[in-house]
CSV table of C-alpha atoms in Angstrom, one decimal:
chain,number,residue,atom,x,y,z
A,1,UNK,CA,0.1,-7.0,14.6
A,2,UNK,CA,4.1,-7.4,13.6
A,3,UNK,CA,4.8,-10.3,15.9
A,4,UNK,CA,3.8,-13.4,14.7
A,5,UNK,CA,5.8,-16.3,14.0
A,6,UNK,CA,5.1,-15.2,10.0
A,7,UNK,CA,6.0,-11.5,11.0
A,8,UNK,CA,9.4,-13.1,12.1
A,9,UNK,CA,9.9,-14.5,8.5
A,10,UNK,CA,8.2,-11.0,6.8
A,11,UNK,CA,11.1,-9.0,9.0
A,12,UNK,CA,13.7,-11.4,7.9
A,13,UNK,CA,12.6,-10.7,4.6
A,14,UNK,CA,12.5,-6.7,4.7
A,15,UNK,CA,15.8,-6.8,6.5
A,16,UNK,CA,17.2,-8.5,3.8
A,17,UNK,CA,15.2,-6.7,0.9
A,18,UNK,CA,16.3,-3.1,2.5
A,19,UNK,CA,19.9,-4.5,2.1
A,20,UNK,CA,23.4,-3.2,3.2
A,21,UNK,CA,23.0,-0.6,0.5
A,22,UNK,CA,20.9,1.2,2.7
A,23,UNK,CA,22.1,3.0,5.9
A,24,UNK,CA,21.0,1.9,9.2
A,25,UNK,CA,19.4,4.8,10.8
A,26,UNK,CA,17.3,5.3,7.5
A,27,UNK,CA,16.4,1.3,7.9
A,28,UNK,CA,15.3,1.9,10.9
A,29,UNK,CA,13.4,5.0,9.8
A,30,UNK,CA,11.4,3.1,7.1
A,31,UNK,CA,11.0,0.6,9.8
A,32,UNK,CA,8.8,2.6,11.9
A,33,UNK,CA,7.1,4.3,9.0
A,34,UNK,CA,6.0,0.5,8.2
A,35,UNK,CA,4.9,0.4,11.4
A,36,UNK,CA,3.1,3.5,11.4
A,37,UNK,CA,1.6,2.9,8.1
A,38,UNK,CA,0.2,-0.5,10.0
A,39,UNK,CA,-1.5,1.3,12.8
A,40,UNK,CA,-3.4,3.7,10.5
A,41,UNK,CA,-6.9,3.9,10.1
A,42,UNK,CA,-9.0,1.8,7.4
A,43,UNK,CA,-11.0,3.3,5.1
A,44,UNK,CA,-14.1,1.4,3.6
A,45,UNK,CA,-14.2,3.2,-0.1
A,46,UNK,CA,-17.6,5.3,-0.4
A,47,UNK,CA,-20.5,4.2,-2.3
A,48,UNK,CA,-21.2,5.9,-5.4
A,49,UNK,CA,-21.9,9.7,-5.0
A,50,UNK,CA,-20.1,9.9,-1.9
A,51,UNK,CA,-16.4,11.8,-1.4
A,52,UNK,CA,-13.4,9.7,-0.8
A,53,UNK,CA,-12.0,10.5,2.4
A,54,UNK,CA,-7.5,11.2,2.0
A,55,UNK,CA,-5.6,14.0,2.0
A,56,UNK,CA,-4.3,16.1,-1.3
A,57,UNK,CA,-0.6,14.9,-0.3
A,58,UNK,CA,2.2,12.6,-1.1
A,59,UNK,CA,2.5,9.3,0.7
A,60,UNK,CA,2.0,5.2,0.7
A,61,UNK,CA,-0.9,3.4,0.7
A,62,UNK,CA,-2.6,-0.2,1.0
A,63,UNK,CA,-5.8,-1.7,-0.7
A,64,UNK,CA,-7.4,-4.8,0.8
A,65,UNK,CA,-10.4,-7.1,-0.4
A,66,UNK,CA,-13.5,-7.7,1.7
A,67,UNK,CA,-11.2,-11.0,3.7
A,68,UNK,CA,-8.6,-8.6,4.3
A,69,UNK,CA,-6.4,-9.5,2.1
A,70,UNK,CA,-3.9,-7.0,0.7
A,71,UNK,CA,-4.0,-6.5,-3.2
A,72,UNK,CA,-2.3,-3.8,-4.0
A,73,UNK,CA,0.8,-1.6,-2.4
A,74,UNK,CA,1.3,1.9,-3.9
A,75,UNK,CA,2.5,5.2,-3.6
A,76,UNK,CA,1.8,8.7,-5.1
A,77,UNK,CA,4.8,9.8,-7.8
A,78,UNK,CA,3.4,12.9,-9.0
A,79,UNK,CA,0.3,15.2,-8.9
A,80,UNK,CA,-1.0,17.9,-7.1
A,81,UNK,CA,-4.0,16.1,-5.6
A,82,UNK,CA,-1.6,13.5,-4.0
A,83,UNK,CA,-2.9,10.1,-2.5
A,84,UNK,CA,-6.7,11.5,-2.9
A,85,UNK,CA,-6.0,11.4,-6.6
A,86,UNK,CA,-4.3,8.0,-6.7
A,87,UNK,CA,-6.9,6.3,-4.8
A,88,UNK,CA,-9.9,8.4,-7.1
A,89,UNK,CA,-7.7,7.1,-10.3
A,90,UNK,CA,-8.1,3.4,-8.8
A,91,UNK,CA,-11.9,3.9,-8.0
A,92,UNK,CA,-12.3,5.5,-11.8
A,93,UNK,CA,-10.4,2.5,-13.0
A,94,UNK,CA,-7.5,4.3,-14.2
A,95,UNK,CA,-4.7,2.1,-12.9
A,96,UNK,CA,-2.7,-1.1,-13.5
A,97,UNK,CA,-3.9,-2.4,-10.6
A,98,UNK,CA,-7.8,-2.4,-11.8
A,99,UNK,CA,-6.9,-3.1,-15.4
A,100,UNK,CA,-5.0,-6.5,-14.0
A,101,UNK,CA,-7.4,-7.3,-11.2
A,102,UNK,CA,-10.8,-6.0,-11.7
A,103,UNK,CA,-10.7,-4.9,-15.3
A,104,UNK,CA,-14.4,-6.6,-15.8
A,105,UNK,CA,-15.8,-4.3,-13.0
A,106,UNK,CA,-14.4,-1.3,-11.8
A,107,UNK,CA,-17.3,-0.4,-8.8
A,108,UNK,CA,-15.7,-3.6,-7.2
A,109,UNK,CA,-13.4,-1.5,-5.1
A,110,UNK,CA,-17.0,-0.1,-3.8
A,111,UNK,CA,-18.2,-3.2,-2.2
A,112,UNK,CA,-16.5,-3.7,1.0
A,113,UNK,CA,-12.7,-2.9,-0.1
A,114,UNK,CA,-10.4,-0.8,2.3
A,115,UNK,CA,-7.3,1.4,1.9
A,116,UNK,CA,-4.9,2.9,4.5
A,117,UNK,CA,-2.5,5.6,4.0
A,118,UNK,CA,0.4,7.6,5.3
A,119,UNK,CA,1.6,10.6,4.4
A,120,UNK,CA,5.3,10.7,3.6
A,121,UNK,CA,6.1,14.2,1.8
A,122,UNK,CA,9.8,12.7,1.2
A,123,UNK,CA,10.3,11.3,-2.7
A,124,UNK,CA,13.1,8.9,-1.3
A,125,UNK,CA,11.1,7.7,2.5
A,126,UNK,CA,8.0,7.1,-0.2
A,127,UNK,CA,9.8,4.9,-2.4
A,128,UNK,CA,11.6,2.6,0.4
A,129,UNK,CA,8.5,2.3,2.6
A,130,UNK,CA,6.6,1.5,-0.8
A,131,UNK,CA,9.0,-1.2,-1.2
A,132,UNK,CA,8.8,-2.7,2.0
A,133,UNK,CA,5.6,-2.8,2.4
A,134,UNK,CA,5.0,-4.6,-0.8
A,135,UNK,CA,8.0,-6.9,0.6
A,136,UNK,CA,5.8,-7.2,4.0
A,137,UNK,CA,2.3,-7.6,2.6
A,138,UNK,CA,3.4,-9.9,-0.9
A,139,UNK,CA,0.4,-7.9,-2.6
A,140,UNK,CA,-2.2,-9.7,-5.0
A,141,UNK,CA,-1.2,-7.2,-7.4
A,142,UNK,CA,2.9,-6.2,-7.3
A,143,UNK,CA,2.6,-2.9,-9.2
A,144,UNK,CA,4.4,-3.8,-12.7
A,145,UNK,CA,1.7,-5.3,-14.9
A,146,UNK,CA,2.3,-9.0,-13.0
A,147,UNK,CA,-0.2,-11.0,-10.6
A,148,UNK,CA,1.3,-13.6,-8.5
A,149,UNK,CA,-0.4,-17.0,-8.7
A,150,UNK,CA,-3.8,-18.1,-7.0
A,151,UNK,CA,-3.0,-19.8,-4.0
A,152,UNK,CA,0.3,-18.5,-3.3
């Protein structure tokens, strides 16, 4: 849930991340799509053979490791197949997230990893609430080529 005494500190930190740069009401917009992206169903990746279950549309997503632990942060850019084909591209290996992280086995993601999504059709919503939730969750893996350090 958002209200821990860390959630306190993570809000602290979007606030100030999202910045005076960016009007209130749309804060508050990518607020609640955080908050909606929070409350959205897990998916366990299928086993081999099996069809990935997302929708062939824009939006945000989240990765997580068996512990629950969130690795990765993305967002679709472009391409007709939307977040089903980012999240096939991961499970194919065909990202900077499994080249940095799991570049020794790619059927990792297979074996008790999860993903949540939201579907945000807006270019400009997909990019702030990509933002904040990488800002909220402090992914494993941040997106540009860089890990943070073990333990951190």
């Amino acid at each position: 849930t958002m209200r821990s005494r860390g959630d306190v500190r993570r809000r602290t930190r979007l606030s100030a991340a999202l910045g005076r740069s960016i009007p209130m009401k749309e804060r508050k917009r990518i607020e609640a799509l955080l908050k909606l992206l929070h409350r959205q169903k897990e998916y366990a990746f299928p086993p081999a053979g099996q069809p990935l279950e997302a929708p062939s549309k824009p939006g945000v997503y989240v990765i997580r490791d068996p512990k629950g632990r969130t690795m990765h942060v993305g967002r679709t850019v472009r391409g007709r197949e939307g977040l089903l084909q980012r999240l096939k591209n991961h499970l194919a290996g065909k990202s900077s997230f499994m080249r940095a992280c799991m570049p020794e086995n790619r059927s990792k993601l297979r074996k008790g990893f999860t993903f949540q999504f939201l579907v945000v059709p807006d270019d400009r919503e997909r990019v702030l609430l990509e933002y904040s939730a990488t800002v909220w969750h402090c992914p494993v893996h941040l997106g540009v080529g860089a890990k943070r350090l073990k333990g951190t």
